[in-house]
PDB file of C-alpha atoms in Angstrom:
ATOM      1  CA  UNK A  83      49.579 -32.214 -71.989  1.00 45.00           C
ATOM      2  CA  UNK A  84      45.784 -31.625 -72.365  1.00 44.00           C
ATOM      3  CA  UNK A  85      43.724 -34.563 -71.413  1.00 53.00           C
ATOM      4  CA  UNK A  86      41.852 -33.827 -74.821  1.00 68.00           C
ATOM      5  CA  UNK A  87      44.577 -34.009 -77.122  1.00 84.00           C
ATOM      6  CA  UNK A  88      45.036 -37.210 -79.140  1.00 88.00           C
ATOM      7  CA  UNK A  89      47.841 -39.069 -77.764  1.00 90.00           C
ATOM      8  CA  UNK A  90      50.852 -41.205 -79.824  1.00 92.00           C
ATOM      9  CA  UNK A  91      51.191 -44.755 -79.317  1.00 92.00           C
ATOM     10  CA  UNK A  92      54.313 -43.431 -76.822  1.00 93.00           C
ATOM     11  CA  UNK A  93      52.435 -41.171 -75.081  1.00 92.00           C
ATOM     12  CA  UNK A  94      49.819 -43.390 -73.942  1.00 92.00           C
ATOM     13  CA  UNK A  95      51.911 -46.226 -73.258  1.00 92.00           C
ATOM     14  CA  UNK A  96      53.791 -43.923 -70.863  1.00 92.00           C
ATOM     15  CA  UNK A  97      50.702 -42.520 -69.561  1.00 90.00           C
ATOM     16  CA  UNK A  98      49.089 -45.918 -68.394  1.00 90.00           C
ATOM     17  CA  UNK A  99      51.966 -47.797 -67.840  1.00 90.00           C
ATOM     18  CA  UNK A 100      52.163 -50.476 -70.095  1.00 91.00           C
ATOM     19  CA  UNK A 101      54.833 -50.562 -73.237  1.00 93.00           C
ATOM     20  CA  UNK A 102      54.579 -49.520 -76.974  1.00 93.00           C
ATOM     21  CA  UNK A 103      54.906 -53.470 -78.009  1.00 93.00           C
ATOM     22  CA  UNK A 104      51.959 -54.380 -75.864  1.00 93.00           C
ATOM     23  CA  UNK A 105      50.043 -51.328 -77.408  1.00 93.00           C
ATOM     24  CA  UNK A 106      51.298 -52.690 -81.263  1.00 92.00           C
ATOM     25  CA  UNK A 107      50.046 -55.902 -80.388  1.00 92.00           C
ATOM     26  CA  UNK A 108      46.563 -55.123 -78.685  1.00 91.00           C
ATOM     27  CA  UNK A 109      45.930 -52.985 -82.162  1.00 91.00           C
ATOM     28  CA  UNK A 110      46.586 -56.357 -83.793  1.00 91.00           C
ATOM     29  CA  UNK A 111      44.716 -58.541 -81.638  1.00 88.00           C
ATOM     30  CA  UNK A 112      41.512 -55.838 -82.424  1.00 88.00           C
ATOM     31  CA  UNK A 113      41.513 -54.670 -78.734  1.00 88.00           C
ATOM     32  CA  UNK A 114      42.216 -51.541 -78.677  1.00 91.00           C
ATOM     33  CA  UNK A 115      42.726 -49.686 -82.553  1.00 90.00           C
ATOM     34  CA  UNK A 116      43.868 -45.702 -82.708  1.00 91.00           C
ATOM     35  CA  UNK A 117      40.912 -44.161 -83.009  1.00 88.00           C
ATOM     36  CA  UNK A 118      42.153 -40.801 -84.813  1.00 89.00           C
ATOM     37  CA  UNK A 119      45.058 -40.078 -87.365  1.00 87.00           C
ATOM     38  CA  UNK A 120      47.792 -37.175 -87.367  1.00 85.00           C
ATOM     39  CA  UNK A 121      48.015 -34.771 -90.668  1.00 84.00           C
ATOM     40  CA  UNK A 122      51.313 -36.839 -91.850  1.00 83.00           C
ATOM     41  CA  UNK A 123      49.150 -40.055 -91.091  1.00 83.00           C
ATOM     42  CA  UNK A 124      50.414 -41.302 -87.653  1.00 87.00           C
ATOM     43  CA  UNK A 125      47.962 -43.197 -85.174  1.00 87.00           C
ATOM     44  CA  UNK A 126      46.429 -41.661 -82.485  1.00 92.00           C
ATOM     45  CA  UNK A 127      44.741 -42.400 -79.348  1.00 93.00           C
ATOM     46  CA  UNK A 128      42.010 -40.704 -78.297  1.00 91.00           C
ATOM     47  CA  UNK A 129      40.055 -39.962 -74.895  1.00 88.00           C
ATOM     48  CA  UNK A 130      37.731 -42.988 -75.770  1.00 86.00           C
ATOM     49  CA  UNK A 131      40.688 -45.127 -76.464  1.00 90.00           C
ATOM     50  CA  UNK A 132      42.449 -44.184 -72.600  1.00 89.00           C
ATOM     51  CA  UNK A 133      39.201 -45.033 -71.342  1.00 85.00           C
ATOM     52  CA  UNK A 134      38.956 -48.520 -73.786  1.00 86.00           C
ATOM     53  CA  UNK A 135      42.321 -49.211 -72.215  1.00 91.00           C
ATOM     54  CA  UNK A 136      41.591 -48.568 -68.574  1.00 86.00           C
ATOM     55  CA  UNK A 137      38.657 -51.204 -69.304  1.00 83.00           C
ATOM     56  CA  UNK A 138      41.444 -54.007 -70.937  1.00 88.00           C
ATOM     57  CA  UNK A 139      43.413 -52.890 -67.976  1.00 86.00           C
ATOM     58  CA  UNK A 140      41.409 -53.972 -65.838  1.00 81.00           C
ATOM     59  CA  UNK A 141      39.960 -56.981 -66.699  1.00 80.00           C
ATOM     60  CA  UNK A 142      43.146 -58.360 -67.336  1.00 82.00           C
ATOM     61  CA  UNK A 143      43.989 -57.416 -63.366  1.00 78.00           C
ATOM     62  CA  UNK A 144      41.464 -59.574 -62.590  1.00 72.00           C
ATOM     63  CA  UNK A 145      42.782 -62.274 -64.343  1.00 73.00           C
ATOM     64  CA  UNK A 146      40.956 -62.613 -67.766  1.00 77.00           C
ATOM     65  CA  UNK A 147      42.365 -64.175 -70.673  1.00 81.00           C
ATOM     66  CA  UNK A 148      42.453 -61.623 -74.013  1.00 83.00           C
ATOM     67  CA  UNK A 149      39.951 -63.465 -75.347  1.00 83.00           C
ATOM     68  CA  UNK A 150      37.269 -63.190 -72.386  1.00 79.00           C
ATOM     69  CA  UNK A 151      38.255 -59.711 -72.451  1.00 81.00           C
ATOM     70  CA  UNK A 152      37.591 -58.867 -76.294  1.00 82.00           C
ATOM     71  CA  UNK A 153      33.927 -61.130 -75.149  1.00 78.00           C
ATOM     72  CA  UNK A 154      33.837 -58.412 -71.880  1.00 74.00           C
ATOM     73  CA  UNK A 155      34.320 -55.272 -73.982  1.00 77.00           C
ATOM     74  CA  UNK A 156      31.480 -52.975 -74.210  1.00 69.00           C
ATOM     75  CA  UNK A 157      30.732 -49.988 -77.212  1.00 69.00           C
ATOM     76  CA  UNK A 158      31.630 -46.791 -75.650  1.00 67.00           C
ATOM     77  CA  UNK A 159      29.584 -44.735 -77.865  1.00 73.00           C
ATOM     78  CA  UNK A 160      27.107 -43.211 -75.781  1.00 79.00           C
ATOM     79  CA  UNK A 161      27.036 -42.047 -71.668  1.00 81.00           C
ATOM     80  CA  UNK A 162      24.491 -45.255 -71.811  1.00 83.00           C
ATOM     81  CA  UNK A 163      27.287 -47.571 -72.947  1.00 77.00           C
ATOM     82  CA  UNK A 164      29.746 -45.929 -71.106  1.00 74.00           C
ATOM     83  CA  UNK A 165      27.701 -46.710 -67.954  1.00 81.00           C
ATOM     84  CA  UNK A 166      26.793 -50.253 -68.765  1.00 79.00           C
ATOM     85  CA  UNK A 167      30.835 -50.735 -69.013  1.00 74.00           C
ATOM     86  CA  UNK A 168      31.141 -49.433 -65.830  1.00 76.00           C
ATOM     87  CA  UNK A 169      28.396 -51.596 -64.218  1.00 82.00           C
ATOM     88  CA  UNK A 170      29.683 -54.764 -65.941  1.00 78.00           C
ATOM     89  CA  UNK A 171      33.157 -53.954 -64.697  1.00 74.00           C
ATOM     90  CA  UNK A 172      31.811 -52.864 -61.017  1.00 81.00           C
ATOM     91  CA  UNK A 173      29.887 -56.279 -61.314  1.00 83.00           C
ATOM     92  CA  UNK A 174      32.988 -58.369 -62.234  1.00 78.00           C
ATOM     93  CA  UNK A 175      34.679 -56.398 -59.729  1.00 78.00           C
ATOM     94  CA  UNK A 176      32.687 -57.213 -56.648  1.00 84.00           C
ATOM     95  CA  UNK A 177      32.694 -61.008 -57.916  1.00 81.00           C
ATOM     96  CA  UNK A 178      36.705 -60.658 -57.866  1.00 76.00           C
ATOM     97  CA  UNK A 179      36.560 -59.383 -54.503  1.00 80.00           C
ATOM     98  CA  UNK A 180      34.028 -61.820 -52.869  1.00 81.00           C
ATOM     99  CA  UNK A 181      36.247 -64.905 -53.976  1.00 73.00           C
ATOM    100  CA  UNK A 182      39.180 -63.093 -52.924  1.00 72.00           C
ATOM    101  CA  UNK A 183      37.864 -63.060 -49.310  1.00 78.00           C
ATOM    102  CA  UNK A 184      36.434 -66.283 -49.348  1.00 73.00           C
ATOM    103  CA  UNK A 185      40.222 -67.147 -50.156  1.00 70.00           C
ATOM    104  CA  UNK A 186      41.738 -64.491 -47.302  1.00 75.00           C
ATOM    105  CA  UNK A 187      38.940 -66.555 -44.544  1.00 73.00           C
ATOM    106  CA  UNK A 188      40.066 -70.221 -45.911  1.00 70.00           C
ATOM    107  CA  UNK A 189      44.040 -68.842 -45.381  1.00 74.00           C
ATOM    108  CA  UNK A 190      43.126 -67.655 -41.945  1.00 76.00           C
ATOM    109  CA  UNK A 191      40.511 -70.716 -41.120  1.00 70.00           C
ATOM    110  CA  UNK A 192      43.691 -72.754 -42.164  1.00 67.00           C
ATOM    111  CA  UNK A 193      46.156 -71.332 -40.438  1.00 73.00           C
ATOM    112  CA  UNK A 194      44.646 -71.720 -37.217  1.00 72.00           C
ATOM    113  CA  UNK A 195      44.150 -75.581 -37.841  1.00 66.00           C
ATOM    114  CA  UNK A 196      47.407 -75.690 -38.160  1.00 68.00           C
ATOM    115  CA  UNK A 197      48.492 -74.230 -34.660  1.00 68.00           C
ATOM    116  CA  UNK A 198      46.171 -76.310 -32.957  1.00 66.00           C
ATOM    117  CA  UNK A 199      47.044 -79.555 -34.630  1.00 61.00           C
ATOM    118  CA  UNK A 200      50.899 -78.840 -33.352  1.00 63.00           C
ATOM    119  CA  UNK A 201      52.435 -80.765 -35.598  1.00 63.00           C
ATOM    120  CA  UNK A 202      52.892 -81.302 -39.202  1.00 63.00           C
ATOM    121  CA  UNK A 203      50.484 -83.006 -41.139  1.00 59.00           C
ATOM    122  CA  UNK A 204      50.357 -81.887 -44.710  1.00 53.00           C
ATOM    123  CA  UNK A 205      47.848 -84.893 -44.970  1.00 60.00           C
ATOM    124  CA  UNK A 206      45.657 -83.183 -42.996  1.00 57.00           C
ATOM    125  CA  UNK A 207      45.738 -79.742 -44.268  1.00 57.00           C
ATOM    126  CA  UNK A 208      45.044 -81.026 -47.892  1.00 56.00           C
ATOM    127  CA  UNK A 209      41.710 -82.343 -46.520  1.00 59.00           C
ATOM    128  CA  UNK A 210      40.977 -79.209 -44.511  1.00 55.00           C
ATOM    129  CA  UNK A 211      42.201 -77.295 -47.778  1.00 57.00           C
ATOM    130  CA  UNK A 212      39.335 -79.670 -49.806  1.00 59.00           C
ATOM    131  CA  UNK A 213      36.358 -78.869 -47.049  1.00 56.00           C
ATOM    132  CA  UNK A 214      37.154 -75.010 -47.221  1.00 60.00           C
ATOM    133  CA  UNK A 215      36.999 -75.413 -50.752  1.00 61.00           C
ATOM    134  CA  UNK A 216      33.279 -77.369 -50.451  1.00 58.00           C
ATOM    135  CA  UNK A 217      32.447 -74.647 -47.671  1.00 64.00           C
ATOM    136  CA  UNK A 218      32.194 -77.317 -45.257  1.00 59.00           C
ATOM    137  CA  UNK A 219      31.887 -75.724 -41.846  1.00 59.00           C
ATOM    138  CA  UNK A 220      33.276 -79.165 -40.511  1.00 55.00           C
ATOM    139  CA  UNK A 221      36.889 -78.431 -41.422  1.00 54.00           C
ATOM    140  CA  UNK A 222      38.148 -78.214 -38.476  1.00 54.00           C
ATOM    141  CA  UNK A 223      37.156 -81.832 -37.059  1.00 60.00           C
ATOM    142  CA  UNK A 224      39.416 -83.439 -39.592  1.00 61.00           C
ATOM    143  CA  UNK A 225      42.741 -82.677 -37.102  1.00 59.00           C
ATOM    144  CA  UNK A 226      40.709 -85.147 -34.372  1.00 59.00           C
ATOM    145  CA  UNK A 227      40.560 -88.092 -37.131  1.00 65.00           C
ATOM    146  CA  UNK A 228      42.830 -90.626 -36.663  1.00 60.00           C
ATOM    147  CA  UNK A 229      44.141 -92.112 -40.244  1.00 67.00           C
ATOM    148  CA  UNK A 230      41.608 -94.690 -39.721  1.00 70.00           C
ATOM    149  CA  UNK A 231      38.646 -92.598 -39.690  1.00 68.00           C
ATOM    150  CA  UNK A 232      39.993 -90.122 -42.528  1.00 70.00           C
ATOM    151  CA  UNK A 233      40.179 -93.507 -44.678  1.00 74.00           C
ATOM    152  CA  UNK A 234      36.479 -94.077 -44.368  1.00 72.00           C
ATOM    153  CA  UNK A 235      35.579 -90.972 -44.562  1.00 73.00           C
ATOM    154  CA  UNK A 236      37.413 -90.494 -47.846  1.00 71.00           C
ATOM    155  CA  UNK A 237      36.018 -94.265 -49.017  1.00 75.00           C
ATOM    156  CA  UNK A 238      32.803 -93.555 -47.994  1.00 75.00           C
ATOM    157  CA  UNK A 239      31.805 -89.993 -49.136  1.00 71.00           C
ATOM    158  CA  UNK A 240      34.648 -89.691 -52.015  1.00 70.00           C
ATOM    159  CA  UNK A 241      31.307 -90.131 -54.992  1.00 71.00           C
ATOM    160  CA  UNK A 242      28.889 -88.095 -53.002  1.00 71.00           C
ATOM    161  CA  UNK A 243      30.276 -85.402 -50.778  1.00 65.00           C
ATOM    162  CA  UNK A 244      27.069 -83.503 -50.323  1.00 71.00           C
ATOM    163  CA  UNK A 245      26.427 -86.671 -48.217  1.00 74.00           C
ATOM    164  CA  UNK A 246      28.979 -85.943 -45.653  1.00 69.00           C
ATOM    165  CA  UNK A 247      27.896 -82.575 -45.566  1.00 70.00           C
ATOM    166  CA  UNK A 248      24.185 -83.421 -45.049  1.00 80.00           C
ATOM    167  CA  UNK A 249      25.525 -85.476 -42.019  1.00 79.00           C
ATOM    168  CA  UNK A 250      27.249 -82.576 -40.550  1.00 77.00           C
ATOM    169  CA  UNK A 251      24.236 -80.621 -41.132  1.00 82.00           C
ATOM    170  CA  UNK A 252      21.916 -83.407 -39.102  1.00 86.00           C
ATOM    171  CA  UNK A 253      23.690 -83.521 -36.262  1.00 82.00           C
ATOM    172  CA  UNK A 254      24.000 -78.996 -36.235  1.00 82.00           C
ATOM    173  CA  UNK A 255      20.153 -80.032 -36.205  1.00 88.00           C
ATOM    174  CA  UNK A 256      19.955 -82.495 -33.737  1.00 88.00           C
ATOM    175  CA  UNK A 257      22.073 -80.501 -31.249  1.00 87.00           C
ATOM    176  CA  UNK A 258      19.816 -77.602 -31.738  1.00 88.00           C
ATOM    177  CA  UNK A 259      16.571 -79.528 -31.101  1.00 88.00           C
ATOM    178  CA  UNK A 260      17.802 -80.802 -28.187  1.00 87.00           C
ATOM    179  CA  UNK A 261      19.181 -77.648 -26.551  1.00 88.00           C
ATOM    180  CA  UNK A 262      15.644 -75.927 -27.595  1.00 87.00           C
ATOM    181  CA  UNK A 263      13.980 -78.438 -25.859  1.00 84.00           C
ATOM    182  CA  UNK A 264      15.815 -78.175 -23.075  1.00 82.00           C
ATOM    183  CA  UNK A 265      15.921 -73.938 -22.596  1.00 84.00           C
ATOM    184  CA  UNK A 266      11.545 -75.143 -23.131  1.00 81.00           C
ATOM    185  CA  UNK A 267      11.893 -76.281 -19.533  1.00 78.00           C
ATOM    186  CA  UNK A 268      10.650 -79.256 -18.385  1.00 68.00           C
ATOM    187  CA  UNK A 269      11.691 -83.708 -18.782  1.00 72.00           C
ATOM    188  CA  UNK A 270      11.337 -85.639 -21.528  1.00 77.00           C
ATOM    189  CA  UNK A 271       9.354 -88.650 -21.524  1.00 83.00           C
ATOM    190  CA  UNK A 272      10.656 -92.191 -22.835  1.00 86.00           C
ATOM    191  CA  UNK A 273       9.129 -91.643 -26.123  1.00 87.00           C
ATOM    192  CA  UNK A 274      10.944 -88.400 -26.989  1.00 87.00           C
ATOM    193  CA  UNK A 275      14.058 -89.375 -25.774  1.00 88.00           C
ATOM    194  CA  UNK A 276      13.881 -92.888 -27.821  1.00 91.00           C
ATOM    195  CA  UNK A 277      12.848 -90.848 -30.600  1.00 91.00           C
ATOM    196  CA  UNK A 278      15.715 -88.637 -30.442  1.00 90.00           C
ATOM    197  CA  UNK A 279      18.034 -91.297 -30.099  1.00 91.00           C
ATOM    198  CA  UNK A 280      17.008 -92.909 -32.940  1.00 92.00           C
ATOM    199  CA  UNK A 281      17.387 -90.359 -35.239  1.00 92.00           C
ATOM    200  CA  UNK A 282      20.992 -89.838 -33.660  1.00 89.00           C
ATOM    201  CA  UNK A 283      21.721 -93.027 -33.998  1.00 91.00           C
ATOM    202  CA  UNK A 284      20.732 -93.175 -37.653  1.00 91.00           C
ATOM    203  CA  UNK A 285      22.742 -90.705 -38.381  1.00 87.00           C
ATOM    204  CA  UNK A 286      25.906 -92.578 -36.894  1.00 88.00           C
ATOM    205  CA  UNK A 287      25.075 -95.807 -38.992  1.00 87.00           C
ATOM    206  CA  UNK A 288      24.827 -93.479 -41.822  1.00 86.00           C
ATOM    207  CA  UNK A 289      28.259 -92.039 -41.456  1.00 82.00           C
ATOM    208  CA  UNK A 290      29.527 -95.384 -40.378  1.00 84.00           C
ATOM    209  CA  UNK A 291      27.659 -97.439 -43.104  1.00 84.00           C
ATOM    210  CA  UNK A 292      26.843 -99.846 -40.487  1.00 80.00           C
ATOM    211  CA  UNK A 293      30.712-100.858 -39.587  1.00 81.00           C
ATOM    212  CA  UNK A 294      30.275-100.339 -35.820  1.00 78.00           C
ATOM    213  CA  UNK A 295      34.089-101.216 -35.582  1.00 81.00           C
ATOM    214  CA  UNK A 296      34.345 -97.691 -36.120  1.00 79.00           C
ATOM    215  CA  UNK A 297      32.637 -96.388 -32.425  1.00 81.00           C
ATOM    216  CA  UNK A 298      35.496 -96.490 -30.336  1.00 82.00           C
ATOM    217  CA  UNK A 299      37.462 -93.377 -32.786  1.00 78.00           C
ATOM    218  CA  UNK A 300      34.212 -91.688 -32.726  1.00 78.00           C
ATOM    219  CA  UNK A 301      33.958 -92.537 -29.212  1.00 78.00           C
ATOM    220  CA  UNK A 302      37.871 -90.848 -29.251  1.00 76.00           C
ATOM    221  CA  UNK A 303      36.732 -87.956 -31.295  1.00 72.00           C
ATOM    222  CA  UNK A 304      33.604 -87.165 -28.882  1.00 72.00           C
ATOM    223  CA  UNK A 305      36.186 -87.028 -26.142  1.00 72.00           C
ATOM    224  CA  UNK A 306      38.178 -84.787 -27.932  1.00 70.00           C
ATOM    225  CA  UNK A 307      35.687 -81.638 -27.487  1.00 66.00           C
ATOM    226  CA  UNK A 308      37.768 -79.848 -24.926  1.00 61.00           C
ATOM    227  CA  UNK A 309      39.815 -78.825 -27.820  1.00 60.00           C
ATOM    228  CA  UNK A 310      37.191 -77.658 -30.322  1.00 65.00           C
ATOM    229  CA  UNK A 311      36.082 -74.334 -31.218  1.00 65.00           C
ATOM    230  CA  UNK A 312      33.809 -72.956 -28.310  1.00 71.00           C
ATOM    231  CA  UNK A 313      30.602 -72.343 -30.724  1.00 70.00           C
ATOM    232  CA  UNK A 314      30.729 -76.182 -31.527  1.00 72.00           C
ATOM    233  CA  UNK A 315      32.714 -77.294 -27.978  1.00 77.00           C
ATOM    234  CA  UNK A 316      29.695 -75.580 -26.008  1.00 81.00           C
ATOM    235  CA  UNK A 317      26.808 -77.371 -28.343  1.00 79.00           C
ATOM    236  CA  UNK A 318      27.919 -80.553 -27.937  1.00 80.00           C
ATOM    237  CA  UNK A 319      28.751 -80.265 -23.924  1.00 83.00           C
ATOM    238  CA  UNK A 320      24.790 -78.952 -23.356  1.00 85.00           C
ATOM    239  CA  UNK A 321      23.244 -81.662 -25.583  1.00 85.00           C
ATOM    240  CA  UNK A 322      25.563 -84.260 -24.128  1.00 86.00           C
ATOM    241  CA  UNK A 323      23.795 -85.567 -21.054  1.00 87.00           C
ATOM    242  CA  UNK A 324      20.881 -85.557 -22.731  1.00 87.00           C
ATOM    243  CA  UNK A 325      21.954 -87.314 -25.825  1.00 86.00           C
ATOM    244  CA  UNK A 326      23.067 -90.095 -23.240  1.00 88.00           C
ATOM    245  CA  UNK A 327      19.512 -90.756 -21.758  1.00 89.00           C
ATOM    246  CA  UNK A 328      18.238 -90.534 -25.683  1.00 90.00           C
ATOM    247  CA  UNK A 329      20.070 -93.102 -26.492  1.00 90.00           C
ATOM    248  CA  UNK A 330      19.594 -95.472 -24.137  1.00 90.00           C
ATOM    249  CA  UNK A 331      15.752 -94.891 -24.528  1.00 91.00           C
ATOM    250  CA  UNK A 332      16.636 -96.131 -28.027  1.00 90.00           C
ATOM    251  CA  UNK A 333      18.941 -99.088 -27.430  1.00 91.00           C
ATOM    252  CA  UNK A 334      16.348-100.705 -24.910  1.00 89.00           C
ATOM    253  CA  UNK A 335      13.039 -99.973 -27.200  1.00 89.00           C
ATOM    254  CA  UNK A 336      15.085-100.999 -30.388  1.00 85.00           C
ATOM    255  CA  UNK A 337      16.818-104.129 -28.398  1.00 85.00           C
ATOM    256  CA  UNK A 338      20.009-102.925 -29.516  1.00 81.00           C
ATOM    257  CA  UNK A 339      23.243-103.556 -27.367  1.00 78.00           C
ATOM    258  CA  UNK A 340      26.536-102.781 -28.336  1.00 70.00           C
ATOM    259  CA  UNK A 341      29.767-104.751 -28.685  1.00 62.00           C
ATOM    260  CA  UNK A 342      30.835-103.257 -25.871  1.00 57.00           C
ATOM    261  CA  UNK A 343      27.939-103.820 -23.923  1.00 42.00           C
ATOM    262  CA  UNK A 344      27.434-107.750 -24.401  1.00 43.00           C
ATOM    263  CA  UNK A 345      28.126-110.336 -21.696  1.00 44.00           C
ATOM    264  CA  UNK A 346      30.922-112.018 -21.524  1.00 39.00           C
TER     265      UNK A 346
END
């Protein structure tokens, strides 16, 4: 059949692949109206109205309800219109796709939790389901948290989440200061290194909220490194024996000493 020929209601449902009653009932809903008649008076769909329904089409394939799509629908009047239909849908279209591969990377970023945590924790993968969601790069510590630790966590950060994540993002910062300082060349005098562990420290008390009962899982967690990603395993390994002199610069000018580290 010529493109260019009106089409019936049949016709264009078997064209596009959709069905006559879904055709009847997007000319009730307004969508998509014949826009040309037959001599004995019969409804007929014209080029416009294919390319009308290749727009409904495809917003609905992206998962829009039929009344964001009559909101979505542009005139199709003029090449100008025509274009700016196209655009919006290209827009929409590149929108659709970015989410969808944020979704495909949180699958894949979850999936590999799960064969390195070796056992089944559906616990556990709802929390590294809920970080993937917040784009929190620190997903993948949750498998080293002991049910302890995930209980804080969730008490302690459960009204302001962005504070967890600023934590996360203080000690990315930390690590990198230190391991700058370090390719610098040269030692560290008392003052840096105190000053450095201060700011480390502050940010355990901060995650901690002061409840030092909780060292000995972080103390667990630290150990755990061997089996992190390399990008973050490798960080923490070249700021390590550095951090260790930073702190105790800190705990002696401070007059700090640990539970651990009081006489019997």
């Amino acid at each position: 059949m010529d493109q260019s020929e009106p089409l019936t209601v049949g016709q264009l449902a078997a064209q596009m692949g959709v069905t006559v009653r879904t055709l009847q009932y997007y000319d009730r809903e307004g969508l998509l109206k014949p826009s040309a008649r037959s001599p004995g008076g019969r409804r007929l769909y014209t080029g416009k109205d294919v390319v009308r329904l290749h727009q409904i089409q495809s917003l609905k394939y992206l998962g829009f309800s039929l009344q964001q799509i009559r909101e979505h629908l542009f005139s199709l009047d003029t090449p100008q219109q025509v274009a700016q239909a196209l655009a919006h849908q290209r827009e929409i279209v590149g929108r659709q796709i970015a989410e969808l591969q944020q979704a495909l990377n949180a699958i894949t970023a979850l999936e590999k939790e799960v064969v390195q945590m070796q056992a089944v924790d559906f616990k556990k993968y709802a929390e590294i389901v809920t970080l993937l969601q917040q784009k929190n790069e620190g997903y993948w510590i949750v498998k080293f948290f002991d049910d302890s630790l995930m209980e804080h966590i969730k008490d302690r950060f459960r009204d302001q989440p962005e504070q967890g994540l600023a934590i996360f993002d203080t000690w990315k910062a930390l690590c990198d200061e230190i391991i700058a300082l370090q390719e610098a060349g040269g030692a560290l005098d008392e003052g840096a290194l105190a000053d450095i562990g201060g700011r480390w420290w502050s940010m355990v008390t901060e995650f901690t909220g002061g409840d030092l009962s909780l060292l000995p899982q972080l103390t667990a967690f630290a150990d755990s490194k061997s089996r992190w990603g390399d990008e973050f395993r490798q960080r923490q390994e070249r700021v390590t024996p550095v951090l260790e002199q930073a702190l105790d610069a800190y705990f002696q000018r401070a007059g700090i000493r640990l539970p651990e580290q009081k006489e019997n």
